Amino acid sequence: MIDLVNELERLCSLNGISGDEGSVSSYIISVIEGHCTYEIDPLGNILAFKKGRNTPKNKLLVSAHMDEVGFIVNYITDDGYLKISPVGGIDPRVVFGRRVAVGDKRVCGVIGGKVLHRLSKEERGKAPDFDRLYIDIGAGSRAEAEEQVSLGDSVCFESSFERYGEGFLKGKAIDDRVGCAMMMKLITDEELEYDTAFTFVVQEEIGLRGSACAAYTADPDIAFVLEATTAADIPSASGEKRVCELGKGPVVSFMDRRTIYDKELYRLAFETAKEKGLNCQTKTMVAGGNDAGAIHRTRGGVRTCGISLPCRYLHSPCCVISEKDLNESYELVREMLCRAGGLQVSAVTE
């Protein structure tokens, strides 16, 4: 039996920026093998299928992405520093002084930049551009650096996974290893009510690329996208600006910048949560986006529902979620799969 927190810790310990998800993919396959059928498409998506007790009226899909935000090495200076470009949406304010791992060897590095006492008044008032940052791996020359790293190497945050406070979990890459962990448990531990496809997809952070291909192949009628989404329940935010909050359960969105979600599935999620005694919330701002943006437009259209965990400090080395929210999100997804298999294919119009 999979323990969600322990599985999430193992997944977050792996490195896999967009386009370099191999270690994450290999581990997921090692866990789900024997519990389902699967194939890997040319882009690197894992397309899994698990038989249920019944064949649904409509084809079901559950999807989560394997990649995390990070950097890629694009230049090595004469004195051995690495210049980098971001892979995915990263705020430069969260990276200065951070420890990172470079390449397959996980070479230790520290992100640096212009020191404080040399900053102009204007520079002190804003975050540095990425082209002004570098990685220090302790090399004294380009030749010395090239013995350890190469251009095109992936760079990931190094951050321990920890339990802390009253039921909080902290780690890097929780977006979206948390969705992967829930899908792995559904595949290995559950006797599903309906036949269900599962796609562990690549390259979400740079434009929803893997999900577009995987959903085209899976050809679902109804899809559930499992994600982590921005929570702003911090002292500087109030009202709708808090977006969603830790401890108040899974987040079911009605709209973001990529998707207007299926209204019947949206209502069904809240009805299901209420019946099962689960907390459930929505986002109070129309912002962000996820793989639903590609999936719902696949082929002739897919009825899509987004179920996310509220997460503080998204796309940083220290994402924070609530263990209670994790467990309730899993329960909601499991129940929604039971109910969605009996729905009609076409969306209900009012």
Coordinates of C-alpha atoms in Angstrom, one line a residue, residues 23-257:
S23 CA 14.5 9.7 -13.6
V24 CA 10.9 10.5 -12.5
S25 CA 9.4 8.5 -15.3
S26 CA 11.6 5.4 -14.6
Y27 CA 10.7 5.5 -10.9
I28 CA 7.0 5.8 -11.6
I29 CA 7.1 2.8 -14.0
S30 CA 9.0 0.8 -11.3
V31 CA 6.0 1.3 -9.0
I32 CA 3.0 0.9 -11.3
E33 CA 4.4 -2.0 -13.4
G34 CA 2.3 -5.1 -12.9
H35 CA -0.7 -3.0 -11.8
C36 CA -1.7 -1.7 -15.2
T37 CA -0.7 -1.7 -18.8
Y38 CA 1.4 1.2 -20.1
E39 CA 3.4 2.6 -22.9
I40 CA 5.8 5.5 -23.4
D41 CA 5.1 7.9 -26.3
P42 CA 7.9 9.6 -28.4
L43 CA 7.7 12.7 -26.2
G44 CA 8.2 10.8 -23.0
N45 CA 4.7 10.7 -21.6
I46 CA 3.6 7.6 -19.7
L47 CA 0.2 6.4 -21.0
A48 CA -1.2 3.9 -18.5
F49 CA -4.5 2.1 -18.5
K50 CA -6.2 0.2 -15.6
K51 CA -9.2 -2.1 -16.0
G52 CA -12.1 -1.4 -13.6
R53 CA -15.1 -3.4 -12.6
N54 CA -17.1 -1.8 -15.3
T55 CA -16.8 -0.2 -18.7
P56 CA -17.8 3.5 -18.3
K57 CA -20.3 5.2 -20.6
N58 CA -17.5 7.6 -21.5
K59 CA -13.8 7.2 -21.5
L60 CA -12.1 8.5 -18.4
L61 CA -8.7 10.1 -18.0
V62 CA -6.7 11.3 -15.0
S63 CA -3.6 13.3 -15.7
A64 CA -0.6 14.9 -13.8
H65 CA 2.7 16.2 -15.0
M66 CA 6.1 14.9 -14.0
D67 CA 8.3 17.9 -14.8
E68 CA 9.4 20.6 -12.4
V69 CA 10.7 24.1 -12.9
G70 CA 14.5 24.7 -13.0
F71 CA 17.2 25.9 -15.2
I72 CA 19.4 24.9 -18.1
V73 CA 23.2 25.7 -18.5
N74 CA 23.7 27.9 -21.6
Y75 CA 27.3 29.2 -21.1
I76 CA 30.4 28.7 -19.1
T77 CA 32.6 31.7 -18.3
D78 CA 36.4 31.8 -18.6
D79 CA 36.6 31.7 -14.8
G80 CA 34.3 28.7 -14.5
Y81 CA 30.9 30.1 -13.6
L82 CA 27.8 28.7 -15.3
K83 CA 25.2 31.0 -16.9
I84 CA 21.7 29.8 -16.9
S85 CA 18.2 30.2 -18.4
P86 CA 15.0 29.4 -16.5
V87 CA 12.9 26.5 -17.5
G88 CA 9.4 27.4 -16.5
G89 CA 8.1 30.3 -14.6
I90 CA 10.5 31.1 -11.8
D91 CA 10.6 34.4 -9.8
P92 CA 14.3 35.6 -9.7
R93 CA 13.7 36.7 -6.1
V94 CA 13.6 33.1 -4.8
V95 CA 16.8 31.8 -6.4
F96 CA 19.7 34.0 -5.1
G97 CA 22.0 32.0 -2.8
R98 CA 20.1 28.8 -3.4
R99 CA 21.8 25.4 -3.6
V100 CA 21.2 23.6 -6.8
A101 CA 22.2 20.3 -8.5
V102 CA 23.7 20.4 -12.0
G103 CA 23.4 17.6 -14.5
D104 CA 23.1 13.8 -14.1
K105 CA 26.0 13.8 -11.6
R106 CA 24.1 16.3 -9.4
V107 CA 27.1 18.5 -9.1
C108 CA 26.7 20.9 -6.2
G109 CA 26.3 24.6 -7.1
V110 CA 25.1 27.9 -5.6
I111 CA 23.2 30.5 -7.5
G112 CA 25.0 33.9 -7.2
G113 CA 25.0 37.4 -8.6
K114 CA 26.2 40.9 -8.1
V115 CA 26.9 41.5 -4.4
L116 CA 24.8 43.8 -2.4
H117 CA 27.4 46.5 -1.7
R118 CA 27.9 46.9 -5.5
L119 CA 24.3 47.3 -6.4
S120 CA 23.0 50.7 -7.5
K121 CA 20.0 52.3 -5.9
E122 CA 17.9 51.3 -8.8
E123 CA 19.2 47.7 -8.8
R124 CA 18.4 47.3 -5.1
G125 CA 14.8 48.0 -5.7
K126 CA 14.2 45.1 -8.1
A127 CA 15.0 41.4 -8.7
P128 CA 18.0 40.7 -10.9
D129 CA 17.4 39.4 -14.4
F130 CA 18.4 35.8 -15.0
D131 CA 21.2 36.9 -17.4
R132 CA 22.9 38.6 -14.4
L133 CA 22.9 35.4 -12.3
Y134 CA 25.3 32.5 -12.4
I135 CA 26.0 29.2 -10.7
D136 CA 29.2 28.8 -8.7
I137 CA 30.3 25.1 -8.7
G138 CA 33.7 25.8 -7.2
A139 CA 35.6 25.7 -10.5
G140 CA 38.5 28.0 -11.2
S141 CA 38.3 27.9 -15.0
R142 CA 36.2 26.9 -17.9
A143 CA 38.2 23.8 -18.5
E144 CA 37.8 22.8 -14.8
A145 CA 34.1 23.4 -15.0
E146 CA 33.8 21.4 -18.2
E147 CA 35.2 18.4 -16.4
Q148 CA 32.0 18.3 -14.4
V149 CA 29.2 19.9 -16.5
S150 CA 28.2 20.5 -20.1
L151 CA 26.1 23.1 -21.9
G152 CA 22.5 21.9 -21.9
D153 CA 22.7 20.3 -18.5
S154 CA 19.6 20.5 -16.3
V155 CA 19.7 22.4 -13.0
C156 CA 17.3 21.7 -10.2
F157 CA 16.8 23.1 -6.7
E158 CA 18.3 21.1 -3.8
S159 CA 15.8 21.1 -1.0
S160 CA 15.0 18.6 1.7
F161 CA 11.5 17.2 2.1
E162 CA 10.2 17.8 5.6
R163 CA 7.2 17.6 7.9
Y164 CA 6.8 20.6 10.1
G165 CA 4.4 22.6 12.2
E166 CA 0.9 21.2 12.5
G167 CA 0.5 18.9 9.5
F168 CA 2.5 20.9 6.9
L169 CA 4.8 19.4 4.3
K170 CA 7.7 21.3 2.6
G171 CA 9.8 20.4 -0.5
K172 CA 10.7 21.2 -4.0
A173 CA 8.8 19.9 -7.0
I174 CA 5.5 19.4 -5.1
D175 CA 4.1 20.9 -8.3
D176 CA 3.2 18.4 -9.6
R177 CA 4.7 15.3 -8.0
V178 CA 1.8 15.5 -5.7
G179 CA -0.6 14.7 -8.6
C180 CA 1.7 11.9 -9.7
A181 CA 1.7 10.4 -6.2
M182 CA -2.1 10.3 -6.1
M183 CA -2.3 8.7 -9.5
M184 CA 0.2 6.0 -8.5
K185 CA -1.9 5.2 -5.5
L186 CA -5.0 4.9 -7.6
I187 CA -3.3 2.5 -9.9
T188 CA -1.6 0.3 -7.3
D189 CA -4.0 0.3 -4.4
E190 CA -7.5 0.8 -5.7
E191 CA -10.0 -1.6 -7.4
L192 CA -11.4 1.0 -9.7
E193 CA -15.1 1.1 -10.5
Y194 CA -14.5 2.0 -14.2
D195 CA -11.8 1.4 -16.7
T196 CA -9.5 4.5 -16.5
A197 CA -6.6 5.9 -18.4
F198 CA -3.8 7.7 -16.6
T199 CA -1.2 10.0 -18.2
F200 CA 2.0 11.1 -16.5
V201 CA 3.0 13.9 -18.8
V202 CA 6.1 15.9 -19.6
Q203 CA 6.8 19.5 -20.3
E204 CA 3.8 21.2 -18.6
E205 CA 5.9 24.0 -17.2
I206 CA 7.0 25.3 -20.6
G207 CA 3.6 25.2 -22.4
L208 CA 1.4 22.1 -21.7
R209 CA 3.2 20.2 -24.4
G210 CA 3.1 16.7 -23.1
S211 CA -0.5 16.7 -22.2
A212 CA -1.6 17.9 -25.7
C213 CA 0.0 14.8 -27.2
A214 CA -1.0 12.3 -24.4
A215 CA -4.6 13.4 -24.4
Y216 CA -4.8 13.1 -28.2
T217 CA -3.7 9.5 -27.9
A218 CA -5.9 8.7 -24.9
D219 CA -8.9 10.3 -26.6
P220 CA -11.0 10.7 -23.4
D221 CA -14.5 12.0 -23.0
I222 CA -14.0 13.2 -19.4
A223 CA -10.7 14.2 -17.8
F224 CA -9.5 15.1 -14.3
V225 CA -6.3 17.1 -14.1
L226 CA -4.5 16.8 -10.7
E227 CA -2.3 19.7 -9.8
A228 CA -0.9 22.0 -7.2
T229 CA -2.1 25.6 -7.3
T230 CA -1.1 28.9 -5.8
A231 CA -2.3 29.6 -2.3
A232 CA -1.7 33.2 -1.0
D233 CA -3.0 32.7 2.5
I234 CA -0.2 34.9 3.9
P235 CA -0.2 38.1 6.0
S236 CA 0.2 40.4 3.0
A237 CA -3.0 39.1 1.3
S238 CA -6.7 39.4 2.2
G239 CA -10.1 38.8 0.6
E240 CA -10.1 37.3 -2.9
K241 CA -6.3 37.9 -3.1
R242 CA -5.7 34.9 -0.9
V243 CA -6.9 32.8 -3.9
C244 CA -7.2 29.6 -1.8
E245 CA -6.0 28.4 1.6
L246 CA -4.1 25.5 3.1
G247 CA -6.3 23.4 5.4
K248 CA -9.5 24.1 3.5
G249 CA -9.3 21.1 1.2
P250 CA -8.8 20.4 -2.5
V251 CA -9.3 23.3 -4.9
V252 CA -11.8 22.8 -7.7
S253 CA -11.6 25.7 -10.2
F254 CA -14.3 27.2 -12.3
M255 CA -12.0 29.1 -14.6
D256 CA -8.3 30.0 -15.1
R257 CA -6.4 31.7 -17.9

